[in-house]
PDB file of C-alpha atoms and ligand atoms in Angstrom:
ATOM      1  CA  MET E   1     -67.823   7.105  60.237  1.00  0.00           C
ATOM      2  CA  THR E   2     -67.169   4.253  57.828  1.00  0.00           C
ATOM      3  CA  GLU E   3     -66.862   4.748  54.082  1.00  0.00           C
ATOM      4  CA  ASN E   4     -65.176   2.742  51.491  1.00  0.00           C
ATOM      5  CA  PRO E   5     -64.442   4.498  48.215  1.00  0.00           C
ATOM      6  CA  GLY E   6     -64.785   2.089  45.331  1.00  0.00           C
ATOM      7  CA  GLY E   7     -64.620  -0.912  47.736  1.00  0.00           C
ATOM      8  CA  ALA E   8     -60.900  -0.336  48.259  1.00  0.00           C
ATOM      9  CA  VAL E   9     -59.225  -2.182  51.091  1.00  0.00           C
ATOM     10  CA  LEU E  10     -56.850   0.763  51.533  1.00  0.00           C
ATOM     11  CA  SER E  11     -57.180   4.320  50.252  1.00  0.00           C
ATOM     12  CA  ALA E  12     -55.357   7.581  50.771  1.00  0.00           C
ATOM     13  CA  GLN E  13     -56.677  11.032  49.888  1.00  0.00           C
ATOM     14  CA  GLY E  14     -54.644  14.214  49.945  1.00  0.00           C
ATOM     15  CA  LEU E  15     -52.119  12.490  52.187  1.00  0.00           C
ATOM     16  CA  SER E  16     -49.235  14.706  53.414  1.00  0.00           C
ATOM     17  CA  LEU E  17     -46.529  13.984  55.923  1.00  0.00           C
ATOM     18  CA  VAL E  18     -44.128  16.567  57.259  1.00  0.00           C
ATOM     19  CA  TYR E  19     -41.320  15.338  59.479  1.00  0.00           C
ATOM     20  CA  GLN E  20     -40.129  17.902  62.038  1.00  0.00           C
ATOM     21  CA  THR E  21     -36.366  17.674  62.264  1.00  0.00           C
ATOM     22  CA  SER E  22     -33.620  19.703  63.988  1.00  0.00           C
ATOM     23  CA  ARG E  23     -32.840  21.164  60.553  1.00  0.00           C
ATOM     24  CA  GLY E  24     -36.408  22.200  59.912  1.00  0.00           C
ATOM     25  CA  PRO E  25     -39.470  20.548  58.395  1.00  0.00           C
ATOM     26  CA  VAL E  26     -39.049  17.845  55.749  1.00  0.00           C
ATOM     27  CA  THR E  27     -42.105  17.255  53.539  1.00  0.00           C
ATOM     28  CA  ALA E  28     -41.938  13.556  52.693  1.00  0.00           C
ATOM     29  CA  LEU E  29     -45.386  13.216  51.058  1.00  0.00           C
ATOM     30  CA  GLN E  30     -47.595  15.866  49.559  1.00  0.00           C
ATOM     31  CA  ASP E  31     -51.200  15.417  48.470  1.00  0.00           C
ATOM     32  CA  LEU E  32     -50.836  11.711  47.644  1.00  0.00           C
ATOM     33  CA  ASP E  33     -53.896   9.841  46.434  1.00  0.00           C
ATOM     34  CA  MET E  34     -53.903   6.057  46.051  1.00  0.00           C
ATOM     35  CA  ALA E  35     -56.155   3.002  46.447  1.00  0.00           C
ATOM     36  CA  LEU E  36     -55.603  -0.717  46.827  1.00  0.00           C
ATOM     37  CA  ALA E  37     -58.352  -3.103  45.718  1.00  0.00           C
ATOM     38  CA  PRO E  38     -59.180  -6.334  47.536  1.00  0.00           C
ATOM     39  CA  GLY E  39     -56.860  -9.122  46.373  1.00  0.00           C
ATOM     40  CA  GLU E  40     -54.760  -6.731  44.268  1.00  0.00           C
ATOM     41  CA  PHE E  41     -51.008  -6.873  43.907  1.00  0.00           C
ATOM     42  CA  LEU E  42     -49.824  -3.262  43.765  1.00  0.00           C
ATOM     43  CA  SER E  43     -46.246  -2.149  43.487  1.00  0.00           C
ATOM     44  CA  VAL E  44     -44.914   1.292  44.485  1.00  0.00           C
ATOM     45  CA  LEU E  45     -41.931   2.461  42.471  1.00  0.00           C
ATOM     46  CA  GLY E  46     -40.106   5.695  43.145  1.00  0.00           C
ATOM     47  CA  PRO E  47     -36.717   7.349  43.533  1.00  0.00           C
ATOM     48  CA  SER E  48     -34.820   6.900  46.804  1.00  0.00           C
ATOM     49  CA  GLY E  49     -36.135   9.240  49.512  1.00  0.00           C
ATOM     50  CA  CYS E  50     -39.464   9.972  47.776  1.00  0.00           C
ATOM     51  CA  GLY E  51     -41.501   8.741  50.734  1.00  0.00           C
ATOM     52  CA  LYS E  52     -42.306   5.072  49.926  1.00  0.00           C
ATOM     53  CA  SER E  53     -41.474   3.760  53.412  1.00  0.00           C
ATOM     54  CA  THR E  54     -43.253   6.793  54.889  1.00  0.00           C
ATOM     55  CA  LEU E  55     -46.401   5.777  52.938  1.00  0.00           C
ATOM     56  CA  LEU E  56     -46.135   2.271  54.317  1.00  0.00           C
ATOM     57  CA  LYS E  57     -45.668   3.498  57.896  1.00  0.00           C
ATOM     58  CA  LEU E  58     -48.758   5.651  57.554  1.00  0.00           C
ATOM     59  CA  ALA E  59     -50.837   2.829  56.126  1.00  0.00           C
ATOM     60  CA  ALA E  60     -49.665   0.527  58.902  1.00  0.00           C
ATOM     61  CA  GLY E  61     -50.585   3.141  61.572  1.00  0.00           C
ATOM     62  CA  LEU E  62     -47.020   3.499  62.778  1.00  0.00           C
ATOM     63  CA  ILE E  63     -47.117   7.300  62.188  1.00  0.00           C
ATOM     64  CA  ALA E  64     -50.018   9.750  61.713  1.00  0.00           C
ATOM     65  CA  PRO E  65     -50.539  11.989  58.661  1.00  0.00           C
ATOM     66  CA  THR E  66     -49.947  15.752  58.827  1.00  0.00           C
ATOM     67  CA  ARG E  67     -52.869  16.330  56.414  1.00  0.00           C
ATOM     68  CA  GLY E  68     -55.297  14.169  54.502  1.00  0.00           C
ATOM     69  CA  ARG E  69     -56.470  10.741  55.441  1.00  0.00           C
ATOM     70  CA  ILE E  70     -55.701   7.098  55.034  1.00  0.00           C
ATOM     71  CA  LEU E  71     -58.504   4.527  55.319  1.00  0.00           C
ATOM     72  CA  LEU E  72     -58.326   0.807  55.907  1.00  0.00           C
ATOM     73  CA  GLU E  73     -61.538  -0.923  54.803  1.00  0.00           C
ATOM     74  CA  GLY E  74     -63.241   2.462  55.065  1.00  0.00           C
ATOM     75  CA  GLN E  75     -62.013   3.317  58.568  1.00  0.00           C
ATOM     76  CA  ALA E  76     -59.366   5.895  59.435  1.00  0.00           C
ATOM     77  CA  VAL E  77     -56.074   4.305  60.409  1.00  0.00           C
ATOM     78  CA  GLU E  78     -55.442   5.371  63.948  1.00  0.00           C
ATOM     79  CA  GLY E  79     -52.649   3.093  65.123  1.00  0.00           C
ATOM     80  CA  PRO E  80     -51.059  -0.348  64.503  1.00  0.00           C
ATOM     81  CA  THR E  81     -53.638  -3.000  63.689  1.00  0.00           C
ATOM     82  CA  GLY E  82     -53.706  -6.778  63.139  1.00  0.00           C
ATOM     83  CA  ARG E  83     -55.388  -6.176  59.822  1.00  0.00           C
ATOM     84  CA  VAL E  84     -52.009  -5.536  58.157  1.00  0.00           C
ATOM     85  CA  GLY E  85     -48.777  -7.523  58.010  1.00  0.00           C
ATOM     86  CA  ILE E  86     -45.400  -6.030  57.267  1.00  0.00           C
ATOM     87  CA  VAL E  87     -42.173  -7.472  55.830  1.00  0.00           C
ATOM     88  CA  PHE E  88     -39.145  -5.146  55.935  1.00  0.00           C
ATOM     89  CA  GLN E  89     -35.947  -5.066  53.965  1.00  0.00           C
ATOM     90  CA  GLN E  90     -34.093  -7.058  56.572  1.00  0.00           C
ATOM     91  CA  PRO E  91     -35.826 -10.206  57.960  1.00  0.00           C
ATOM     92  CA  SER E  92     -35.366  -8.894  61.572  1.00  0.00           C
ATOM     93  CA  LEU E  93     -35.880 -12.318  63.201  1.00  0.00           C
ATOM     94  CA  LEU E  94     -35.119 -12.920  66.879  1.00  0.00           C
ATOM     95  CA  PRO E  95     -31.885 -14.987  66.745  1.00  0.00           C
ATOM     96  CA  TRP E  96     -32.577 -16.766  70.036  1.00  0.00           C
ATOM     97  CA  SER E  97     -36.106 -17.926  69.029  1.00  0.00           C
ATOM     98  CA  THR E  98     -36.876 -20.847  66.697  1.00  0.00           C
ATOM     99  CA  VAL E  99     -38.378 -20.267  63.302  1.00  0.00           C
ATOM    100  CA  ILE E 100     -41.876 -21.191  64.484  1.00  0.00           C
ATOM    101  CA  GLU E 101     -41.602 -18.865  67.507  1.00  0.00           C
ATOM    102  CA  ASN E 102     -40.560 -16.042  65.187  1.00  0.00           C
ATOM    103  CA  VAL E 103     -43.580 -16.659  63.009  1.00  0.00           C
ATOM    104  CA  LEU E 104     -45.824 -16.662  66.074  1.00  0.00           C
ATOM    105  CA  ILE E 105     -44.771 -13.125  67.171  1.00  0.00           C
ATOM    106  CA  PRO E 106     -47.837 -11.361  65.799  1.00  0.00           C
ATOM    107  CA  ILE E 107     -50.116 -13.978  67.318  1.00  0.00           C
ATOM    108  CA  ARG E 108     -48.657 -13.336  70.777  1.00  0.00           C
ATOM    109  CA  ALA E 109     -48.551  -9.542  70.279  1.00  0.00           C
ATOM    110  CA  LEU E 110     -52.251  -9.467  69.277  1.00  0.00           C
ATOM    111  CA  GLY E 111     -53.236 -11.899  72.067  1.00  0.00           C
ATOM    112  CA  ARG E 112     -54.730 -14.428  69.605  1.00  0.00           C
ATOM    113  CA  ASP E 113     -55.321 -18.092  70.297  1.00  0.00           C
ATOM    114  CA  LEU E 114     -51.914 -19.790  70.363  1.00  0.00           C
ATOM    115  CA  ALA E 115     -53.040 -23.260  69.313  1.00  0.00           C
ATOM    116  CA  ALA E 116     -54.836 -21.948  66.231  1.00  0.00           C
ATOM    117  CA  GLY E 117     -51.900 -19.595  65.508  1.00  0.00           C
ATOM    118  CA  ARG E 118     -49.454 -22.487  65.702  1.00  0.00           C
ATOM    119  CA  LYS E 119     -51.527 -24.492  63.235  1.00  0.00           C
ATOM    120  CA  ARG E 120     -51.607 -21.529  60.835  1.00  0.00           C
ATOM    121  CA  ALA E 121     -47.877 -20.928  61.310  1.00  0.00           C
ATOM    122  CA  LEU E 122     -47.073 -24.506  60.325  1.00  0.00           C
ATOM    123  CA  GLU E 123     -49.325 -24.169  57.222  1.00  0.00           C
ATOM    124  CA  LEU E 124     -47.535 -21.031  56.236  1.00  0.00           C
ATOM    125  CA  LEU E 125     -44.068 -22.496  56.807  1.00  0.00           C
ATOM    126  CA  LYS E 126     -45.168 -25.264  54.452  1.00  0.00           C
ATOM    127  CA  LEU E 127     -46.402 -22.706  51.889  1.00  0.00           C
ATOM    128  CA  VAL E 128     -43.069 -20.838  51.972  1.00  0.00           C
ATOM    129  CA  GLY E 129     -41.144 -24.165  51.663  1.00  0.00           C
ATOM    130  CA  LEU E 130     -39.805 -24.306  55.183  1.00  0.00           C
ATOM    131  CA  ALA E 131     -41.900 -27.094  56.793  1.00  0.00           C
ATOM    132  CA  GLU E 132     -38.738 -28.932  57.847  1.00  0.00           C
ATOM    133  CA  PHE E 133     -37.232 -25.865  59.521  1.00  0.00           C
ATOM    134  CA  ALA E 134     -39.806 -24.989  62.179  1.00  0.00           C
ATOM    135  CA  SER E 135     -37.517 -25.823  65.081  1.00  0.00           C
ATOM    136  CA  HIS E 136     -34.315 -24.406  63.478  1.00  0.00           C
ATOM    137  CA  TYR E 137     -32.823 -21.086  64.559  1.00  0.00           C
ATOM    138  CA  PRO E 138     -32.570 -18.125  62.154  1.00  0.00           C
ATOM    139  CA  GLY E 139     -28.750 -18.290  62.158  1.00  0.00           C
ATOM    140  CA  GLU E 140     -29.032 -21.772  60.532  1.00  0.00           C
ATOM    141  CA  LEU E 141     -30.895 -20.365  57.534  1.00  0.00           C
ATOM    142  CA  SER E 142     -29.780 -18.590  54.359  1.00  0.00           C
ATOM    143  CA  GLY E 143     -30.848 -14.945  53.668  1.00  0.00           C
ATOM    144  CA  GLY E 144     -33.619 -16.059  51.286  1.00  0.00           C
ATOM    145  CA  MET E 145     -34.901 -18.610  53.811  1.00  0.00           C
ATOM    146  CA  GLN E 146     -34.923 -15.978  56.564  1.00  0.00           C
ATOM    147  CA  GLN E 147     -36.920 -13.618  54.313  1.00  0.00           C
ATOM    148  CA  ARG E 148     -39.436 -16.448  53.724  1.00  0.00           C
ATOM    149  CA  VAL E 149     -39.788 -16.776  57.513  1.00  0.00           C
ATOM    150  CA  ALA E 150     -40.495 -13.018  57.627  1.00  0.00           C
ATOM    151  CA  ILE E 151     -43.172 -13.436  54.957  1.00  0.00           C
ATOM    152  CA  ALA E 152     -44.819 -16.274  56.960  1.00  0.00           C
ATOM    153  CA  ARG E 153     -44.696 -14.018  60.056  1.00  0.00           C
ATOM    154  CA  GLY E 154     -46.286 -11.177  58.052  1.00  0.00           C
ATOM    155  CA  LEU E 155     -49.175 -13.475  57.097  1.00  0.00           C
ATOM    156  CA  VAL E 156     -49.704 -15.574  60.294  1.00  0.00           C
ATOM    157  CA  HIS E 157     -52.499 -13.371  61.748  1.00  0.00           C
ATOM    158  CA  GLU E 158     -54.299 -13.454  58.388  1.00  0.00           C
ATOM    159  CA  PRO E 159     -54.072  -9.717  57.542  1.00  0.00           C
ATOM    160  CA  ARG E 160     -56.173  -8.089  54.860  1.00  0.00           C
ATOM    161  CA  ILE E 161     -53.016  -6.477  53.461  1.00  0.00           C
ATOM    162  CA  LEU E 162     -49.413  -7.534  53.360  1.00  0.00           C
ATOM    163  CA  PHE E 163     -46.925  -4.688  53.058  1.00  0.00           C
ATOM    164  CA  LEU E 164     -43.500  -5.495  51.727  1.00  0.00           C
ATOM    165  CA  ASP E 165     -40.845  -2.784  51.918  1.00  0.00           C
ATOM    166  CA  GLU E 166     -38.034  -3.819  49.520  1.00  0.00           C
ATOM    167  CA  PRO E 167     -38.051  -7.307  51.021  1.00  0.00           C
ATOM    168  CA  PHE E 168     -35.440  -8.744  48.611  1.00  0.00           C
ATOM    169  CA  ALA E 169     -32.975  -5.842  48.568  1.00  0.00           C
ATOM    170  CA  ALA E 170     -30.426  -7.676  50.701  1.00  0.00           C
ATOM    171  CA  LEU E 171     -30.482 -10.905  48.633  1.00  0.00           C
ATOM    172  CA  ASP E 172     -28.134 -11.920  45.769  1.00  0.00           C
ATOM    173  CA  ALA E 173     -29.518 -11.568  42.263  1.00  0.00           C
ATOM    174  CA  MET E 174     -30.335 -15.265  41.733  1.00  0.00           C
ATOM    175  CA  THR E 175     -32.061 -15.737  45.086  1.00  0.00           C
ATOM    176  CA  ARG E 176     -33.921 -12.494  44.451  1.00  0.00           C
ATOM    177  CA  GLU E 177     -35.276 -13.710  41.167  1.00  0.00           C
ATOM    178  CA  HIS E 178     -36.335 -17.007  42.776  1.00  0.00           C
ATOM    179  CA  MET E 179     -38.048 -15.177  45.638  1.00  0.00           C
ATOM    180  CA  THR E 180     -39.977 -13.005  43.174  1.00  0.00           C
ATOM    181  CA  GLY E 181     -41.535 -16.161  41.728  1.00  0.00           C
ATOM    182  CA  GLU E 182     -42.119 -17.484  45.259  1.00  0.00           C
ATOM    183  CA  LEU E 183     -43.889 -14.252  46.287  1.00  0.00           C
ATOM    184  CA  GLN E 184     -46.331 -14.532  43.353  1.00  0.00           C
ATOM    185  CA  ARG E 185     -47.063 -18.164  44.363  1.00  0.00           C
ATOM    186  CA  ILE E 186     -47.617 -17.231  48.023  1.00  0.00           C
ATOM    187  CA  TRP E 187     -49.824 -14.283  47.179  1.00  0.00           C
ATOM    188  CA  LEU E 188     -51.950 -16.371  44.796  1.00  0.00           C
ATOM    189  CA  ALA E 189     -52.370 -18.989  47.543  1.00  0.00           C
ATOM    190  CA  THR E 190     -53.438 -16.440  50.262  1.00  0.00           C
ATOM    191  CA  GLY E 191     -55.628 -14.042  48.239  1.00  0.00           C
ATOM    192  CA  CYS E 192     -54.702 -11.056  50.412  1.00  0.00           C
ATOM    193  CA  SER E 193     -53.920  -7.600  48.955  1.00  0.00           C
ATOM    194  CA  VAL E 194     -50.295  -6.776  48.620  1.00  0.00           C
ATOM    195  CA  ALA E 195     -48.531  -3.376  48.579  1.00  0.00           C
ATOM    196  CA  PHE E 196     -44.962  -4.031  47.407  1.00  0.00           C
ATOM    197  CA  ILE E 197     -42.259  -1.411  47.524  1.00  0.00           C
ATOM    198  CA  THR E 198     -39.326  -2.011  45.242  1.00  0.00           C
ATOM    199  CA  HIS E 199     -36.609  -0.268  43.271  1.00  0.00           C
ATOM    200  CA  SER E 200     -36.644  -2.942  40.589  1.00  0.00           C
ATOM    201  CA  ILE E 201     -38.721  -2.203  37.460  1.00  0.00           C
ATOM    202  CA  PRO E 202     -38.769  -5.815  36.126  1.00  0.00           C
ATOM    203  CA  GLU E 203     -39.728  -7.128  39.609  1.00  0.00           C
ATOM    204  CA  ALA E 204     -42.632  -4.667  39.743  1.00  0.00           C
ATOM    205  CA  VAL E 205     -43.814  -5.503  36.230  1.00  0.00           C
ATOM    206  CA  PHE E 206     -43.457  -9.278  36.889  1.00  0.00           C
ATOM    207  CA  LEU E 207     -45.502  -9.234  40.085  1.00  0.00           C
ATOM    208  CA  SER E 208     -48.042  -6.455  39.781  1.00  0.00           C
ATOM    209  CA  ASP E 209     -51.615  -5.966  38.687  1.00  0.00           C
ATOM    210  CA  ARG E 210     -50.908  -2.280  38.906  1.00  0.00           C
ATOM    211  CA  ILE E 211     -47.851  -0.119  39.542  1.00  0.00           C
ATOM    212  CA  ILE E 212     -47.848   3.378  40.991  1.00  0.00           C
ATOM    213  CA  VAL E 213     -44.895   5.583  40.324  1.00  0.00           C
ATOM    214  CA  MET E 214     -43.982   8.330  42.763  1.00  0.00           C
ATOM    215  CA  SER E 215     -42.167  11.615  42.126  1.00  0.00           C
ATOM    216  CA  SER E 216     -39.024  12.637  43.958  1.00  0.00           C
ATOM    217  CA  ARG E 217     -39.648  14.095  47.430  1.00  0.00           C
ATOM    218  CA  PRO E 218     -42.154  15.331  48.249  1.00  0.00           C
ATOM    219  CA  GLY E 219     -43.729  12.157  46.964  1.00  0.00           C
ATOM    220  CA  ARG E 220     -46.950  12.040  45.118  1.00  0.00           C
ATOM    221  CA  VAL E 221     -48.303   9.637  42.471  1.00  0.00           C
ATOM    222  CA  VAL E 222     -47.254  10.730  38.995  1.00  0.00           C
ATOM    223  CA  ARG E 223     -48.175   7.656  36.972  1.00  0.00           C
ATOM    224  CA  GLU E 224     -50.196   4.479  37.246  1.00  0.00           C
ATOM    225  CA  VAL E 225     -49.560   1.536  35.039  1.00  0.00           C
ATOM    226  CA  THR E 226     -51.849  -1.472  34.734  1.00  0.00           C
ATOM    227  CA  VAL E 227     -50.056  -4.715  33.928  1.00  0.00           C
ATOM    228  CA  ASP E 228     -52.371  -6.993  32.001  1.00  0.00           C
ATOM    229  CA  LEU E 229     -50.128 -10.023  31.644  1.00  0.00           C
ATOM    230  CA  PRO E 230     -51.832 -13.377  32.346  1.00  0.00           C
ATOM    231  CA  ARG E 231     -51.071 -15.337  35.561  1.00  0.00           C
ATOM    232  CA  PRO E 232     -49.349 -17.271  36.819  1.00  0.00           C
ATOM    233  CA  ARG E 233     -46.405 -15.474  35.266  1.00  0.00           C
ATOM    234  CA  ASN E 234     -43.150 -17.369  34.762  1.00  0.00           C
ATOM    235  CA  ILE E 235     -39.736 -17.080  33.124  1.00  0.00           C
ATOM    236  CA  ALA E 236     -41.363 -17.059  29.675  1.00  0.00           C
ATOM    237  CA  THR E 237     -43.358 -13.969  30.729  1.00  0.00           C
ATOM    238  CA  MET E 238     -40.166 -11.975  30.993  1.00  0.00           C
ATOM    239  CA  ALA E 239     -39.425 -12.693  27.290  1.00  0.00           C
ATOM    240  CA  GLU E 240     -42.824 -11.359  26.145  1.00  0.00           C
ATOM    241  CA  ALA E 241     -43.018  -8.132  24.156  1.00  0.00           C
ATOM    242  CA  ARG E 242     -45.651  -6.726  26.495  1.00  0.00           C
ATOM    243  CA  PHE E 243     -43.426  -7.306  29.545  1.00  0.00           C
ATOM    244  CA  ASN E 244     -40.549  -5.514  27.877  1.00  0.00           C
ATOM    245  CA  ARG E 245     -42.727  -2.655  26.725  1.00  0.00           C
ATOM    246  CA  HIS E 246     -43.910  -2.001  30.318  1.00  0.00           C
ATOM    247  CA  CYS E 247     -40.258  -2.066  31.538  1.00  0.00           C
ATOM    248  CA  ALA E 248     -39.166   0.306  28.799  1.00  0.00           C
ATOM    249  CA  GLU E 249     -42.023   2.709  29.507  1.00  0.00           C
ATOM    250  CA  LEU E 250     -41.179   2.805  33.194  1.00  0.00           C
ATOM    251  CA  ARG E 251     -37.399   3.223  32.562  1.00  0.00           C
ATOM    252  CA  GLU E 252     -38.156   6.190  30.284  1.00  0.00           C
ATOM    253  CA  LEU E 253     -40.293   7.776  33.038  1.00  0.00           C
ATOM    254  CA  PHE E 254     -37.513   7.283  35.603  1.00  0.00           C
ATOM    255  CA  LYS E 255     -34.997   9.038  33.421  1.00  0.00           C
ATOM    256  CA  ASP E 256     -36.850  12.264  34.091  1.00  0.00           C
ATOM    257  CA  LEU E 257     -37.879  11.510  37.635  1.00  0.00           C
ATOM    258  CA  VAL E 258     -34.630  10.854  39.379  1.00  0.00           C
ATOM    259  CA  THR E 259     -33.120  14.140  40.514  1.00  0.00           C
ATOM    260  CA  PHE E 260     -30.546  14.698  43.237  1.00  0.00           C
ATOM    261  CA  GLU E 261     -30.852  17.589  45.659  1.00  0.00           C
TER     262      GLU E 261
HETATM  263  N1  ATP N   1     -38.067   9.769  61.030  1.00  0.00           N
HETATM  264  C1  ATP N   1     -37.718  10.705  60.122  1.00  0.00           C
HETATM  265  N2  ATP N   1     -37.405  11.933  60.487  1.00  0.00           N
HETATM  266  C2  ATP N   1     -37.046  12.889  59.593  1.00  0.00           C
HETATM  267  N3  ATP N   1     -37.069  12.679  58.253  1.00  0.00           N
HETATM  268  C3  ATP N   1     -37.351  11.469  57.799  1.00  0.00           C
HETATM  269  C4  ATP N   1     -37.705  10.421  58.720  1.00  0.00           C
HETATM  270  N4  ATP N   1     -37.989   9.327  57.958  1.00  0.00           N
HETATM  271  C5  ATP N   1     -37.812   9.670  56.684  1.00  0.00           C
HETATM  272  N5  ATP N   1     -37.426  10.930  56.595  1.00  0.00           N
HETATM  273  C6  ATP N   1     -37.180  11.720  55.364  1.00  0.00           C
HETATM  274  O1  ATP N   1     -38.390  11.657  54.541  1.00  0.00           O
HETATM  275  C7  ATP N   1     -38.026  11.420  53.199  1.00  0.00           C
HETATM  276  C8  ATP N   1     -38.712  10.115  52.737  1.00  0.00           C
HETATM  277  O2  ATP N   1     -38.132   8.990  53.414  1.00  0.00           O
HETATM  278  P1  ATP N   1     -38.586   7.473  53.130  1.00  0.00           P
HETATM  279  O3  ATP N   1     -37.777   6.628  54.028  1.00  0.00           O
HETATM  280  O4  ATP N   1     -40.040   7.409  53.201  1.00  0.00           O
HETATM  281  O5  ATP N   1     -38.127   7.334  51.584  1.00  0.00           O
HETATM  282  P2  ATP N   1     -38.126   6.043  50.671  1.00  0.00           P
HETATM  283  O6  ATP N   1     -38.813   6.382  49.449  1.00  0.00           O
HETATM  284  O7  ATP N   1     -38.535   4.855  51.444  1.00  0.00           O
HETATM  285  O8  ATP N   1     -36.582   5.866  50.299  1.00  0.00           O
HETATM  286  P3  ATP N   1     -35.682   4.578  49.975  1.00  0.00           P
HETATM  287  O9  ATP N   1     -36.074   4.175  48.602  1.00  0.00           O
HETATM  288  O10 ATP N   1     -34.278   5.104  50.020  1.00  0.00           O
HETATM  289  O11 ATP N   1     -35.969   3.585  51.047  1.00  0.00           O
HETATM  290  C9  ATP N   1     -36.517  11.404  53.123  1.00  0.00           C
HETATM  291  O12 ATP N   1     -36.104  12.679  52.746  1.00  0.00           O
HETATM  292  C10 ATP N   1     -36.093  11.101  54.517  1.00  0.00           C
HETATM  293  O13 ATP N   1     -34.869  11.728  54.799  1.00  0.00           O
HETATM  294 MG1   MG N   2     -37.642   3.117  52.035  1.00  0.00          MG
END
């Protein structure tokens, strides 16, 4: 059966995930509801261990829910699919393959046409500012450049949704700020929906149309914030009163949310 609540590209209803471990069951997510609109930039903010990566793995079909359901364009997610792309915290590039070959991994894995994939890969390398580096090896690139290769790889098969799980966590502060602006530019150029997991409140406010805030484990959505700042956003945006009000509101919320077991 196909249904598509509110035209969402991704939606979760009553989503729960219990990990069975040698120390007993661990409820990572409980009764989580969320939706991602076509073309939307959504950030997921939440304390460490609240189930953000678990939510992403469910949405990408890497694990199955214990209860509830998760729909991609109205259809239940039943396994990994080419309709999503994922960028993890570490670039995880193959060191023995060139940049272009790394970007082509999803094309090969999905059995897509290689000539068309190569053309798209070169376009994306241009978009992420690495046109000159197609035949370089990952070890010859900086951390920020490697993460841009990972973003190109996440987009090469033209997914409906790009998931990013703390993609800039391993970068230094200046590169991270630069990459935040780059991500906005890349997203505006591709038009796909983005679900972005981050620990950084200013990063989430800068990038998002909407932010969902999760509770400590078991994770569920406790707050939703719509960010109505005009685009494209730039350094001046960060000095705006509205930007700082959003950051202050979220910081206040986090004061009460972060608890340690
Ligand atoms: N494969 C697994 N087996 C057992 N427990 C797991 C597994 N993966 C995650 N967990 C547990 O589920 C909970 C949620 O983990 P998850 O990685 O989704 O959190 P997170 O919000 O992404 O945290 P962080 O911000 O630190 O990355 C944690 O308590 C974690 O210990
Ligand atoms: Mg995580």
